[in-house]
Each structure stands twice: as structure tokens, then as C-alpha cells.
Amino acid sequence: MTERGISRREFAKSAVAIGGTAALAACLDRGSGTVPDGTDDPASLPERQHAWDESLATDDAGNHRLSRHHVLLLLEYTGDGTPSDADREQVETALRDLERAYEWSTEGLLFTLGYSPAYFDRFEADVAGVDLPEPTALAPFEDPEFDTPDALLHLASDDERVVIEAEEALEGNREAANGHEMTATFEGVLREADRRTGFVGAGLPAENQDVDGVPDSEPVPDDAPLFMGFKSGFDGNQASEDRVTVDSGPFAGGTTQHLSKIRLQLQQWYEQESQDQRVSKMFCPAHAAEDRVEGVGENLGTDSGVGECPEDVVESSRREGVAGHAQKAARARDGDSPLILRRDFDSTDGGEAGVHFLSLQQSIADFVGTKQAMNGTDVAEDSAVGQRVNNGILQYMTVRRRGNYLLPPRSLRALPPADPA
Ligand code: HEM
């Protein structure tokens, strides 16, 4: 504890994790250039809310690179029964205000607004053309709680000022966003039930490693984009935006979103494992034997090379005593394509190292199938590998919460009915 009674860890929190007007004022004081303005022409923006790739920056190898700062707002609809047209208009106007304020890009703001099964329960009809199940536990060894807000807003930007300011503006705590007047807010329609934050990108995990779950030796490499020390999300190992898009029915152009909150415990990861063991567990033992991964893995280019890991994971695990995370997950593919588009990021919420594992897929079943492949229950049954020990990265993570959402196409993003005409 410091003299003022704030714990050292609390004090070291990033501005985005703190949020609110004081954090924003501190960031604005620090200043760092102008933020590009958005557009007055909503038709110029993609109909898919999740169409971010074209507007994302790319890394040196050409992979799409996710924005560095993230805010997730879990929102409750404050009205009784089904939303009125006035509520819809208010939400849509507020979102258009954001699009006018900030460029649809990594330097500006990218966002999505999705809706949960609990939201759609208020309508008599079922969700048309999309299976949107309640979240469930997805492994025999996990016991998560379930998120049941009505809506989930995901804000993303390379500029921490943008995500904090956009949130403040939507909640009515600020009259303007990037100097543009807000003509509407979420006030009186959508209320914040929970707020989660995070980051991804070289340098940020090392800067934010003073949290529970990361040993005090500050082991996170300076250039690591994620706490576990490896790059993730190579273009060749992601489903495309097309692949995850709902292709028929009134929600065509939308997608489904799964959000889990994962706690990381990296003591053993960093203090008992060698870099070779970490490569074996994250990728596969063959990658370690062949020295394929240098440092955080930038040398892999645009594909993790998981295609060259032995395909029969049970057989390879019997031989090696270890199963790789990517090796197991890659069993859930449709031809050459993974089924899910990962847009996950790290977090220090609650002073704990964690991951907000946000994933997009055509149907929630695609996520469930991928998670099953990653569980490696078959590997544990048929080899000396344990259910969590030596079984990819399962030993170092605990799933705390799960939630499912539908991201409607942009034209239906404001409090949609379950069965739009
Ligand atoms: C908890 C933290 C996690 C970390 C640090 C992590 C990290 C990684 C890394 C480094 C790769 C290899 C590089 C790449 O393909 O991008 C990978 C691949 C992958 N991971 Fe994870 N992962 C995590 C959790 C998960 C979860 C919860 C799932 C969901 C089931 C998942 C699904 C996948 C998939 C589908 C692939 C690609 C497999 C393929 O190439 O087909 N990961 N992950």
C-alpha cells in the first residue's frame, strides 16, 4: 500500500482500466496528436459491424493487427418489455455521432454492438435464422459464471483517449467526442452493468505486468503482444470475416460473438518452463525441436506453421508427453480454414492478469467445436498427458465467465427485434 492507501497495483493501472473523466483528463493532458474525424455518410461504412479488417493496420509481415486498447461495456436495457422506436432511434443516433466523431480505423474508433439470448427473450418470436444459445460450461474441468446482460458494446482504438472518451460520451458524461457534439447518448435506454478493459500489442503486456498472476520477476518479454509471450492471430490461422458471417435470413451480414473472461496464472509458465517447453505447449513439440519460433514468433510471418505439427495429436502426445495448444485447436477446421476469428486481448481488470477471449464465428456451435478440440480430452484419455498438465496451455488459464451474443448487421444494430421483417 502507498501512503494514500492505494495499493501499488491499483496505482499502476492504465488509464483505460481506470476510465472515467479523471483518467480521460490525464490522457488529454499528456496529449499525443489529433484523432482523425469520422464521416457524415453512414452509407460509406460497411454493412457488417465486424468488418474491421480493411480498416485495421497491418504488421511488418502483413497480418491484420488489432487495435491496441479495448473497452467492453455490458449493458442492460432499462425499459420494460420490447424497445420502442424512440429508444432505437436514440441508440442509432448516438452510434452515428461516434461514427461522425472518429474515423472508422485503428487510429480512430472501431466498435460493435451485440445482443444476448436474454435480450431476445423479451420477444415472442425466436431469433430468426441464427441459433443463439445461452452460454454453458465448455469443458468438464471448468465452472464459469454466465454473463446475461442485454447487450455488449466493444470499443477499440490504438489511442487510449478515444476508447475512454467514446464511452464517456455515450454515457452522457461528456458533450462532445473528438470535438464533435453528441446529439444523443445511451442515457435512459442502456445502462452499464459491467465494464471490462484490455490491450494487445508489443510492449503493453510488459508495461502492465505488475498484477496477480504474473510473477514479480517481470518475465514478460518487452516485445510480447500478449502476456504469455507469443504473437497470436496470424492471418493464416484466422477465419476470414466472410467465413464468420451469417449468410441468410434477416440477420445476414451479422455474426455471432462469444466472450469469455479468462484468468491467467503464469508463475510456472515463466519460472519452471524453458522457452522450448513454452513453444511445445503453445504451438507443438515439433516446433520446439525444429527451433521454428524465435522469441515472440514474429519470424513465423503470416502463418503459425501449425500445418507442420503432427496432425494426429493423440499419437504425437503419446510420443512427446505434451500436446500443443495451436496443434489441438487446428483440428477444428473447415478445409484449410479455422472456424473462428479471434479478436481477444489481455486484461488487468481486478488487478489480475487475464484474457478477454472475444471470438467471432458464423454460429456459436463453431466456437463450441473449436473449444472442444482445444480441451484435448481425447488426448488426456489416450496418452500420459493430463487433462490440464502438459495439455497445451490449459494449466495456466481458468475460464471465469462466458457469454454469447449476436452482432446484427449495421442496419439492425440498434435494439433489433428477434424476427425483423
Ligand atoms: C488464453 C489465452 C490464449 C492464448 C495466449 C492463445 C494463443 C495462441 C497462439 C500463440 C496461437 C498460435 C498462433 C496463431 O495461430 O495465431 C493460437 C492458435 C489458436 N488458438 Fe489460441 N490462445 C488462447 C486461448 C484460446 C482459446 C480460448 C481458444 C478457443 C477455443 C483458442 C483457439 C485458437 C485457435 C482456433 C487457433 C488457431 C488454430 C489453427 O491454426 O487452426 N485459443 N492461440
GROMACS .gro file of C-alpha atoms and ligand atoms in nm:
model
  464
    1MET     CA    1   0.000   0.000   0.000
    2THR     CA    2   0.118   0.357  -0.066
    3GLU     CA    3   0.072   0.635   0.193
    4ARG     CA    4  -0.254   0.735   0.032
    5GLY     CA    5  -0.399   0.389   0.083
    6ILE     CA    6  -0.397   0.296  -0.284
    7SER     CA    7  -0.227  -0.036  -0.345
    8ARG     CA    8   0.079  -0.024  -0.569
    9ARG     CA    9  -0.105  -0.236  -0.820
   10GLU     CA   10  -0.409  -0.011  -0.819
   11PHE     CA   11  -0.178   0.287  -0.866
   12ALA     CA   12  -0.007   0.128  -1.166
   13LYS     CA   13  -0.335   0.076  -1.350
   14SER     CA   14  -0.359   0.202  -1.707
   15ALA     CA   15  -0.583   0.497  -1.792
   16VAL     CA   16  -0.824   0.274  -1.986
   17ALA     CA   17  -0.858   0.033  -1.693
   18ILE     CA   18  -0.943   0.326  -1.463
   19GLY     CA   19  -1.171   0.502  -1.713
   20GLY     CA   20  -1.396   0.799  -1.645
   21THR     CA   21  -1.343   1.172  -1.664
   22ALA     CA   22  -1.031   1.187  -1.444
   23ALA     CA   23  -0.847   0.924  -1.650
   24LEU     CA   24  -0.951   1.098  -1.969
   25ALA     CA   25  -0.831   1.436  -1.841
   26ALA     CA   26  -0.494   1.279  -1.754
   27CYS     CA   27  -0.461   1.132  -2.105
   28LEU     CA   28  -0.568   1.455  -2.274
   29ASP     CA   29  -0.307   1.644  -2.071
   30ARG     CA   30  -0.040   1.408  -2.192
   31GLY     CA   31  -0.164   1.478  -2.545
   32SER     CA   32  -0.046   1.287  -2.848
   33GLY     CA   33  -0.159   1.432  -3.177
   34THR     CA   34  -0.501   1.464  -3.332
   35VAL     CA   35  -0.750   1.185  -3.383
   36PRO     CA   36  -0.889   1.159  -3.739
   37ASP     CA   37  -1.253   1.267  -3.785
   38GLY     CA   38  -1.523   1.027  -3.896
   39THR     CA   39  -1.785   1.054  -4.166
   40ASP     CA   40  -2.124   1.219  -4.217
   41ASP     CA   41  -2.216   0.946  -4.462
   42PRO     CA   42  -2.314   0.626  -4.282
   43ALA     CA   43  -2.358   0.453  -4.620
   44SER     CA   44  -1.982   0.474  -4.668
   45LEU     CA   45  -1.931   0.233  -4.375
   46PRO     CA   46  -1.953  -0.146  -4.414
   47GLU     CA   47  -2.290  -0.315  -4.354
   48ARG     CA   48  -2.111  -0.577  -4.143
   49GLN     CA   49  -2.038  -0.437  -3.798
   50HIS     CA   50  -1.750  -0.683  -3.771
   51ALA     CA   51  -1.589  -0.569  -4.099
   52TRP     CA   52  -1.279  -0.430  -3.934
   53ASP     CA   53  -1.002  -0.594  -4.136
   54GLU     CA   54  -0.993  -0.338  -4.416
   55SER     CA   55  -0.961  -0.060  -4.162
   56LEU     CA   56  -0.708  -0.227  -3.934
   57ALA     CA   57  -0.339  -0.151  -3.951
   58THR     CA   58  -0.106  -0.432  -4.060
   59ASP     CA   59   0.216  -0.556  -3.903
   60ASP     CA   60   0.552  -0.591  -4.080
   61ALA     CA   61   0.458  -0.934  -4.218
   62GLY     CA   62   0.120  -0.805  -4.345
   63ASN     CA   63  -0.108  -0.959  -4.081
   64HIS     CA   64  -0.408  -0.754  -3.970
   65ARG     CA   65  -0.322  -0.604  -3.636
   66LEU     CA   66  -0.596  -0.550  -3.380
   67SER     CA   67  -0.627  -0.204  -3.218
   68ARG     CA   68  -0.419  -0.171  -2.901
   69HIS     CA   69  -0.684  -0.056  -2.649
   70HIS     CA   70  -1.023  -0.208  -2.576
   71VAL     CA   71  -1.330  -0.142  -2.364
   72LEU     CA   72  -1.617  -0.386  -2.328
   73LEU     CA   73  -1.941  -0.249  -2.184
   74LEU     CA   74  -2.204  -0.497  -2.072
   75LEU     CA   75  -2.531  -0.308  -2.095
   76GLU     CA   76  -2.884  -0.353  -1.962
   77TYR     CA   77  -3.187  -0.224  -2.149
   78THR     CA   78  -3.369  -0.003  -1.897
   79GLY     CA   79  -3.718  -0.020  -2.048
   80ASP     CA   80  -3.990  -0.274  -1.975
   81GLY     CA   81  -4.089  -0.517  -2.246
   82THR     CA   82  -3.980  -0.458  -2.602
   83PRO     CA   83  -3.787  -0.148  -2.711
   84SER     CA   84  -3.980   0.146  -2.859
   85ASP     CA   85  -3.894   0.312  -3.189
   86ALA     CA   86  -3.781   0.617  -2.992
   87ASP     CA   87  -3.530   0.402  -2.797
   88ARG     CA   88  -3.399   0.256  -3.122
   89GLU     CA   89  -3.359   0.597  -3.274
   90GLN     CA   90  -3.174   0.725  -2.970
   91VAL     CA   91  -2.925   0.437  -2.976
   92GLU     CA   92  -2.874   0.464  -3.353
   93THR     CA   93  -2.822   0.842  -3.333
   94ALA     CA   94  -2.564   0.803  -3.056
   95LEU     CA   95  -2.372   0.545  -3.261
   96ARG     CA   96  -2.382   0.767  -3.571
   97ASP     CA   97  -2.248   1.050  -3.358
   98LEU     CA   98  -1.949   0.830  -3.276
   99GLU     CA   99  -1.900   0.748  -3.645
  100ARG     CA  100  -1.905   1.120  -3.723
  101ALA     CA  101  -1.655   1.191  -3.445
  102TYR     CA  102  -1.394   0.926  -3.516
  103GLU     CA  103  -1.259   0.770  -3.833
  104TRP     CA  104  -1.357   0.402  -3.873
  105SER     CA  105  -1.000   0.280  -3.828
  106THR     CA  106  -0.735   0.176  -3.578
  107GLU     CA  107  -0.633   0.541  -3.521
  108GLY     CA  108  -0.998   0.638  -3.485
  109LEU     CA  109  -1.260   0.403  -3.343
  110LEU     CA  110  -1.390   0.058  -3.437
  111PHE     CA  111  -1.687  -0.080  -3.247
  112THR     CA  112  -1.958  -0.345  -3.248
  113LEU     CA  113  -2.286  -0.372  -3.055
  114GLY     CA  114  -2.426  -0.720  -2.993
  115TYR     CA  115  -2.725  -0.870  -2.815
  116SER     CA  116  -2.759  -1.169  -2.584
  117PRO     CA  117  -3.016  -1.451  -2.562
  118ALA     CA  118  -3.151  -1.270  -2.250
  119TYR     CA  119  -3.221  -0.961  -2.463
  120PHE     CA  120  -3.410  -1.159  -2.727
  121ASP     CA  121  -3.618  -1.338  -2.460
  122ARG     CA  122  -3.845  -1.033  -2.439
  123PHE     CA  123  -3.978  -1.101  -2.788
  124GLU     CA  124  -4.236  -1.368  -2.862
  125ALA     CA  125  -4.054  -1.490  -3.171
  126ASP     CA  126  -3.727  -1.683  -3.169
  127VAL     CA  127  -3.416  -1.519  -3.313
  128ALA     CA  128  -3.470  -1.559  -3.688
  129GLY     CA  129  -3.223  -1.773  -3.879
  130VAL     CA  130  -2.949  -1.778  -3.612
  131ASP     CA  131  -2.903  -2.023  -3.329
  132LEU     CA  132  -2.818  -1.811  -3.024
  133PRO     CA  133  -2.795  -2.046  -2.724
  134GLU     CA  134  -2.746  -1.942  -2.362
  135PRO     CA  135  -2.380  -1.980  -2.263
  136THR     CA  136  -2.280  -2.309  -2.099
  137ALA     CA  137  -1.968  -2.462  -1.948
  138LEU     CA  138  -1.750  -2.587  -2.233
  139ALA     CA  139  -1.512  -2.826  -2.057
  140PRO     CA  140  -1.555  -3.095  -1.792
  141PHE     CA  141  -1.296  -2.908  -1.581
  142GLU     CA  142  -1.447  -2.558  -1.585
  143ASP     CA  143  -1.719  -2.392  -1.380
  144PRO     CA  144  -1.777  -2.047  -1.527
  145GLU     CA  145  -2.043  -1.795  -1.437
  146PHE     CA  146  -2.260  -1.671  -1.720
  147ASP     CA  147  -2.298  -1.317  -1.847
  148THR     CA  148  -2.660  -1.222  -1.906
  149PRO     CA  149  -2.662  -0.850  -1.986
  150ASP     CA  150  -2.883  -0.742  -2.277
  151ALA     CA  151  -2.607  -0.600  -2.491
  152LEU     CA  152  -2.232  -0.592  -2.532
  153LEU     CA  153  -2.052  -0.290  -2.677
  154HIS     CA  154  -1.691  -0.342  -2.787
  155LEU     CA  155  -1.486  -0.024  -2.840
  156ALA     CA  156  -1.136  -0.049  -2.991
  157SER     CA  157  -0.869   0.205  -3.080
  158ASP     CA  158  -0.491   0.246  -3.090
  159ASP     CA  159  -0.547   0.567  -2.894
  160GLU     CA  160  -0.645   0.520  -2.531
  161ARG     CA  161  -0.811   0.865  -2.528
  162VAL     CA  162  -1.057   0.750  -2.792
  163VAL     CA  163  -1.199   0.448  -2.612
  164ILE     CA  164  -1.232   0.637  -2.283
  165GLU     CA  165  -1.387   0.944  -2.446
  166ALA     CA  166  -1.629   0.743  -2.662
  167GLU     CA  167  -1.751   0.561  -2.352
  168GLU     CA  168  -1.792   0.886  -2.157
  169ALA     CA  169  -1.976   1.047  -2.448
  170LEU     CA  170  -2.217   0.753  -2.489
  171GLU     CA  171  -2.294   0.756  -2.119
  172GLY     CA  172  -2.373   1.129  -2.129
  173ASN     CA  173  -2.076   1.237  -1.919
  174ARG     CA  174  -1.929   1.443  -2.200
  175GLU     CA  175  -2.099   1.664  -2.452
  176ALA     CA  176  -1.861   1.615  -2.737
  177ALA     CA  177  -1.647   1.338  -2.883
  178ASN     CA  178  -1.330   1.438  -3.066
  179GLY     CA  179  -1.472   1.793  -3.077
  180HIS     CA  180  -1.800   1.679  -3.238
  181GLU     CA  181  -2.122   1.740  -3.048
  182MET     CA  182  -2.310   1.432  -2.927
  183THR     CA  183  -2.673   1.478  -3.033
  184ALA     CA  184  -2.784   1.163  -2.845
  185THR     CA  185  -2.645   0.926  -2.580
  186PHE     CA  186  -2.737   0.586  -2.432
  187GLU     CA  187  -2.874   0.759  -2.120
  188GLY     CA  188  -3.214   0.630  -2.011
  189VAL     CA  189  -3.204   0.339  -2.260
  190LEU     CA  190  -2.891   0.133  -2.199
  191ARG     CA  191  -2.726   0.123  -1.856
  192GLU     CA  192  -2.378  -0.010  -1.779
  193ALA     CA  193  -2.385  -0.339  -1.585
  194ASP     CA  194  -2.016  -0.423  -1.613
  195ARG     CA  195  -1.707  -0.272  -1.765
  196ARG     CA  196  -1.404  -0.470  -1.885
  197THR     CA  197  -1.089  -0.338  -2.042
  198GLY     CA  198  -0.774  -0.459  -2.206
  199PHE     CA  199  -0.491  -0.421  -2.451
  200VAL     CA  200  -0.292  -0.613  -2.709
  201GLY     CA  201   0.029  -0.524  -2.889
  202ALA     CA  202   0.405  -0.518  -2.845
  203GLY     CA  203   0.509  -0.352  -2.520
  204LEU     CA  204   0.171  -0.328  -2.349
  205PRO     CA  205   0.181  -0.663  -2.161
  206ALA     CA  206   0.532  -0.588  -2.030
  207GLU     CA  207   0.423  -0.240  -1.918
  208ASN     CA  208   0.120  -0.384  -1.739
  209GLN     CA  209   0.274  -0.697  -1.582
  210ASP     CA  210   0.259  -0.574  -1.223
  211VAL     CA  211  -0.054  -0.780  -1.150
  212ASP     CA  212  -0.153  -1.101  -0.975
  213GLY     CA  213  -0.087  -1.400  -1.197
  214VAL     CA  214   0.246  -1.271  -1.330
  215PRO     CA  215   0.550  -1.343  -1.111
  216ASP     CA  216   0.736  -1.046  -0.963
  217SER     CA  217   1.046  -1.121  -1.172
  218GLU     CA  218   0.882  -0.925  -1.458
  219PRO     CA  219   0.928  -1.210  -1.705
  220VAL     CA  220   0.704  -1.083  -1.987
  221PRO     CA  221   0.928  -1.001  -2.287
  222ASP     CA  222   0.934  -0.630  -2.380
  223ASP     CA  223   0.819  -0.703  -2.735
  224ALA     CA  224   0.546  -0.956  -2.647
  225PRO     CA  225   0.199  -0.857  -2.770
  226LEU     CA  226   0.031  -1.084  -2.510
  227PHE     CA  227   0.113  -1.187  -2.150
  228MET     CA  228   0.207  -1.543  -2.247
  229GLY     CA  229   0.493  -1.414  -2.459
  230PHE     CA  230   0.386  -1.513  -2.811
  231LYS     CA  231   0.224  -1.344  -3.103
  232SER     CA  232  -0.124  -1.470  -3.188
  233GLY     CA  233  -0.374  -1.415  -3.464
  234PHE     CA  234  -0.168  -1.476  -3.778
  235ASP     CA  235  -0.388  -1.417  -4.084
  236GLY     CA  236  -0.331  -1.777  -4.197
  237ASN     CA  237  -0.470  -1.905  -3.866
  238GLN     CA  238  -0.784  -1.698  -3.853
  239ALA     CA  239  -1.123  -1.750  -4.014
  240SER     CA  240  -1.192  -1.470  -4.263
  241GLU     CA  241  -1.467  -1.213  -4.200
  242ASP     CA  242  -1.660  -1.380  -4.484
  243ARG     CA  243  -1.632  -1.722  -4.319
  244VAL     CA  244  -1.781  -1.596  -3.990
  245THR     CA  245  -2.068  -1.400  -4.147
  246VAL     CA  246  -2.429  -1.518  -4.116
  247ASP     CA  247  -2.527  -1.576  -4.478
  248SER     CA  248  -2.906  -1.598  -4.480
  249GLY     CA  249  -3.218  -1.475  -4.303
  250PRO     CA  250  -3.288  -1.126  -4.168
  251PHE     CA  251  -2.957  -1.119  -3.977
  252ALA     CA  252  -2.749  -1.197  -4.288
  253GLY     CA  253  -2.436  -0.982  -4.271
  254GLY     CA  254  -2.418  -1.032  -3.894
  255THR     CA  255  -2.210  -1.278  -3.695
  256THR     CA  256  -2.211  -1.445  -3.352
  257GLN     CA  257  -1.977  -1.342  -3.075
  258HIS     CA  258  -1.851  -1.542  -2.780
  259LEU     CA  259  -1.684  -1.359  -2.492
  260SER     CA  260  -1.505  -1.542  -2.215
  261LYS     CA  261  -1.317  -1.396  -1.925
  262ILE     CA  262  -1.004  -1.600  -1.857
  263ARG     CA  263  -0.775  -1.572  -1.555
  264LEU     CA  264  -0.405  -1.638  -1.625
  265GLN     CA  265  -0.162  -1.791  -1.370
  266LEU     CA  266   0.182  -1.757  -1.522
  267GLN     CA  267   0.410  -1.843  -1.228
  268GLN     CA  268   0.502  -2.188  -1.358
  269TRP     CA  269   0.482  -2.082  -1.721
  270TYR     CA  270   0.768  -1.841  -1.666
  271GLU     CA  271   0.954  -1.989  -1.369
  272GLN     CA  272   0.951  -2.363  -1.435
  273GLU     CA  273   0.924  -2.393  -1.812
  274SER     CA  274   1.203  -2.327  -2.061
  275GLN     CA  275   1.135  -2.136  -2.382
  276ASP     CA  276   1.138  -2.473  -2.565
  277GLN     CA  277   0.870  -2.609  -2.333
  278ARG     CA  278   0.663  -2.295  -2.381
  279VAL     CA  279   0.689  -2.335  -2.761
  280SER     CA  280   0.591  -2.704  -2.729
  281LYS     CA  281   0.285  -2.621  -2.525
  282MET     CA  282   0.174  -2.316  -2.724
  283PHE     CA  283   0.244  -2.448  -3.076
  284CYS     CA  284   0.358  -2.815  -3.073
  285PRO     CA  285   0.666  -3.015  -2.968
  286ALA     CA  286   0.788  -3.039  -3.330
  287HIS     CA  287   0.808  -2.657  -3.348
  288ALA     CA  288   1.038  -2.664  -3.044
  289ALA     CA  289   1.254  -2.947  -3.181
  290GLU     CA  290   1.295  -2.762  -3.511
  291ASP     CA  291   1.356  -2.421  -3.348
  292ARG     CA  292   1.081  -2.270  -3.558
  293VAL     CA  293   0.979  -1.997  -3.319
  294GLU     CA  294   1.221  -1.711  -3.249
  295GLY     CA  295   1.130  -1.500  -2.947
  296VAL     CA  296   0.765  -1.398  -2.963
  297GLY     CA  297   0.725  -1.556  -3.308
  298GLU     CA  298   0.735  -1.259  -3.546
  299ASN     CA  299   0.958  -1.479  -3.768
  300LEU     CA  300   0.660  -1.702  -3.847
  301GLY     CA  301   0.529  -1.439  -4.088
  302THR     CA  302   0.162  -1.483  -4.165
  303ASP     CA  303   0.109  -1.843  -4.053
  304SER     CA  304   0.196  -2.026  -3.732
  305GLY     CA  305   0.305  -2.327  -3.937
  306VAL     CA  306   0.068  -2.545  -3.736
  307GLY     CA  307   0.014  -2.741  -4.059
  308GLU     CA  308   0.357  -2.891  -4.000
  309CYS     CA  309   0.274  -3.007  -3.648
  310PRO     CA  310   0.181  -3.378  -3.643
  311GLU     CA  311  -0.186  -3.397  -3.730
  312ASP     CA  312  -0.263  -3.695  -3.509
  313VAL     CA  313  -0.242  -3.518  -3.176
  314VAL     CA  314  -0.311  -3.828  -2.965
  315GLU     CA  315  -0.032  -4.022  -3.129
  316SER     CA  316   0.212  -3.731  -3.112
  317SER     CA  317   0.123  -3.670  -2.745
  318ARG     CA  318   0.193  -4.034  -2.660
  319ARG     CA  319   0.538  -3.994  -2.808
  320GLU     CA  320   0.619  -3.648  -2.672
  321GLY     CA  321   0.421  -3.632  -2.346
  322VAL     CA  322   0.299  -3.285  -2.448
  323ALA     CA  323   0.018  -3.156  -2.669
  324GLY     CA  324   0.038  -2.813  -2.832
  325HIS     CA  325  -0.241  -2.558  -2.793
  326ALA     CA  326  -0.244  -2.448  -3.159
  327GLN     CA  327  -0.193  -2.810  -3.267
  328LYS     CA  328  -0.510  -2.915  -3.083
  329ALA     CA  329  -0.716  -2.612  -3.185
  330ALA     CA  330  -0.626  -2.663  -3.552
  331ARG     CA  331  -0.828  -2.986  -3.552
  332ALA     CA  332  -1.137  -2.764  -3.570
  333ARG     CA  333  -1.111  -2.652  -3.930
  334ASP     CA  334  -1.333  -2.645  -4.235
  335GLY     CA  335  -1.089  -2.750  -4.508
  336ASP     CA  336  -0.799  -2.507  -4.465
  337SER     CA  337  -0.989  -2.251  -4.264
  338PRO     CA  338  -1.019  -2.223  -3.888
  339LEU     CA  339  -1.382  -2.174  -3.780
  340ILE     CA  340  -1.332  -1.875  -3.554
  341LEU     CA  341  -1.198  -1.522  -3.593
  342ARG     CA  342  -1.014  -1.438  -3.270
  343ARG     CA  343  -1.018  -1.078  -3.153
  344ASP     CA  344  -0.900  -1.143  -2.799
  345PHE     CA  345  -0.684  -0.920  -2.582
  346ASP     CA  346  -0.518  -0.915  -2.240
  347SER     CA  347  -0.652  -0.752  -1.928
  348THR     CA  348  -0.551  -0.634  -1.581
  349ASP     CA  349  -0.910  -0.589  -1.459
  350GLY     CA  350  -0.936  -0.651  -1.087
  351GLY     CA  351  -0.555  -0.639  -1.059
  352GLU     CA  352  -0.535  -0.986  -1.216
  353ALA     CA  353  -0.369  -1.097  -1.538
  354GLY     CA  354  -0.638  -1.215  -1.773
  355VAL     CA  355  -0.764  -1.250  -2.125
  356HIS     CA  356  -1.092  -1.130  -2.266
  357PHE     CA  357  -1.125  -1.404  -2.526
  358LEU     CA  358  -1.353  -1.248  -2.785
  359SER     CA  359  -1.426  -1.461  -3.084
  360LEU     CA  360  -1.648  -1.427  -3.392
  361GLN     CA  361  -1.793  -1.720  -3.582
  362GLN     CA  362  -2.087  -1.797  -3.809
  363SER     CA  363  -2.254  -1.997  -3.536
  364ILE     CA  364  -2.188  -2.049  -3.165
  365ALA     CA  365  -2.153  -2.420  -3.249
  366ASP     CA  366  -1.831  -2.331  -3.437
  367PHE     CA  367  -1.689  -2.190  -3.114
  368VAL     CA  368  -1.804  -2.487  -2.909
  369GLY     CA  369  -1.642  -2.728  -3.156
  370THR     CA  370  -1.315  -2.533  -3.151
  371LYS     CA  371  -1.311  -2.521  -2.772
  372GLN     CA  372  -1.370  -2.897  -2.762
  373ALA     CA  373  -1.072  -2.952  -2.990
  374MET     CA  374  -0.865  -2.731  -2.759
  375ASN     CA  375  -0.979  -2.920  -2.448
  376GLY     CA  376  -0.787  -3.226  -2.567
  377THR     CA  377  -0.998  -3.456  -2.352
  378ASP     CA  378  -0.923  -3.735  -2.601
  379VAL     CA  379  -0.551  -3.668  -2.565
  380ALA     CA  380  -0.577  -3.695  -2.186
  381GLU     CA  381  -0.768  -4.022  -2.212
  382ASP     CA  382  -0.530  -4.189  -2.453
  383SER     CA  383  -0.184  -4.067  -2.352
  384ALA     CA  384   0.018  -3.976  -2.045
  385VAL     CA  385  -0.075  -3.610  -2.097
  386GLY     CA  386  -0.301  -3.486  -1.816
  387GLN     CA  387  -0.635  -3.313  -1.861
  388ARG     CA  388  -0.465  -2.984  -1.790
  389VAL     CA  389  -0.098  -3.064  -1.726
  390ASN     CA  390   0.112  -3.074  -2.046
  391ASN     CA  391  -0.214  -3.031  -2.236
  392GLY     CA  392  -0.142  -2.710  -2.428
  393ILE     CA  393  -0.194  -2.402  -2.210
  394LEU     CA  394  -0.487  -2.530  -2.006
  395GLN     CA  395  -0.283  -2.547  -1.687
  396TYR     CA  396  -0.222  -2.173  -1.693
  397MET     CA  397  -0.577  -2.050  -1.753
  398THR     CA  398  -0.913  -2.063  -1.579
  399VAL     CA  399  -1.234  -1.962  -1.752
  400ARG     CA  400  -1.431  -1.739  -1.515
  401ARG     CA  401  -1.722  -1.618  -1.728
  402ARG     CA  402  -1.886  -1.689  -2.061
  403GLY     CA  403  -2.142  -1.505  -2.272
  404ASN     CA  404  -2.294  -1.540  -2.620
  405TYR     CA  405  -2.414  -1.258  -2.844
  406LEU     CA  406  -2.549  -1.188  -3.190
  407LEU     CA  407  -2.386  -0.899  -3.376
  408PRO     CA  408  -2.660  -0.790  -3.618
  409PRO     CA  409  -2.570  -0.620  -3.946
  410ARG     CA  410  -2.523  -0.243  -3.901
  411SER     CA  411  -2.875  -0.163  -4.024
  412LEU     CA  412  -3.021  -0.368  -3.734
  413ARG     CA  413  -2.769  -0.281  -3.466
  414ALA     CA  414  -2.999  -0.058  -3.257
  415LEU     CA  415  -3.218  -0.277  -3.031
  416PRO     CA  416  -3.333  -0.516  -3.307
  417PRO     CA  417  -3.648  -0.729  -3.286
  418ALA     CA  418  -3.592  -1.108  -3.278
  419ASP     CA  419  -3.760  -1.154  -3.615
  420PRO     CA  420  -3.707  -0.842  -3.826
  421ALA     CA  421  -3.944  -0.813  -4.121
  422HEM     C1  422  -0.582  -1.795  -2.300
  422HEM     C2  423  -0.511  -1.747  -2.384
  422HEM     C3  424  -0.475  -1.791  -2.524
  422HEM     C4  425  -0.356  -1.762  -2.581
  422HEM     C5  426  -0.242  -1.680  -2.520
  422HEM     C6  427  -0.357  -1.821  -2.712
  422HEM     C7  428  -0.253  -1.813  -2.801
  422HEM     C8  429  -0.249  -1.874  -2.924
  422HEM     C9  430  -0.135  -1.877  -3.009
  422HEM    C10  431   0.000  -1.812  -2.980
  422HEM    C11  432  -0.170  -1.946  -3.121
  422HEM    C12  433  -0.079  -1.977  -3.239
  422HEM    C13  434  -0.067  -1.860  -3.329
  422HEM    C14  435  -0.192  -1.835  -3.409
  422HEM     O1  436  -0.245  -1.927  -3.472
  422HEM     O2  437  -0.239  -1.722  -3.408
  422HEM    C15  438  -0.308  -1.984  -3.106
  422HEM    C16  439  -0.384  -2.050  -3.201
  422HEM    C17  440  -0.518  -2.076  -3.191
  422HEM     N1  441  -0.595  -2.062  -3.077
  422HEM    FE1  442  -0.533  -1.981  -2.902
  422HEM     N2  443  -0.478  -1.885  -2.732
  422HEM    C18  444  -0.552  -1.870  -2.619
  422HEM    C19  445  -0.679  -1.920  -2.599
  422HEM    C20  446  -0.758  -1.979  -2.696
  422HEM    C21  447  -0.896  -2.015  -2.679
  422HEM    C22  448  -0.977  -1.998  -2.551
  422HEM    C23  449  -0.939  -2.065  -2.797
  422HEM    C24  450  -1.079  -2.111  -2.829
  422HEM    C25  451  -1.118  -2.225  -2.841
  422HEM    C26  452  -0.826  -2.060  -2.891
  422HEM    C27  453  -0.828  -2.102  -3.022
  422HEM    C28  454  -0.722  -2.098  -3.109
  422HEM    C29  455  -0.731  -2.133  -3.249
  422HEM    C30  456  -0.857  -2.174  -3.325
  422HEM    C31  457  -0.603  -2.121  -3.301
  422HEM    C32  458  -0.560  -2.144  -3.447
  422HEM    C33  459  -0.561  -2.288  -3.484
  422HEM    C34  460  -0.544  -2.306  -3.632
  422HEM     O3  461  -0.440  -2.265  -3.686
  422HEM     O4  462  -0.636  -2.363  -3.692
  422HEM     N3  463  -0.718  -2.008  -2.824
  422HEM     N4  464  -0.354  -1.941  -2.984
   0.00000   0.00000   0.00000
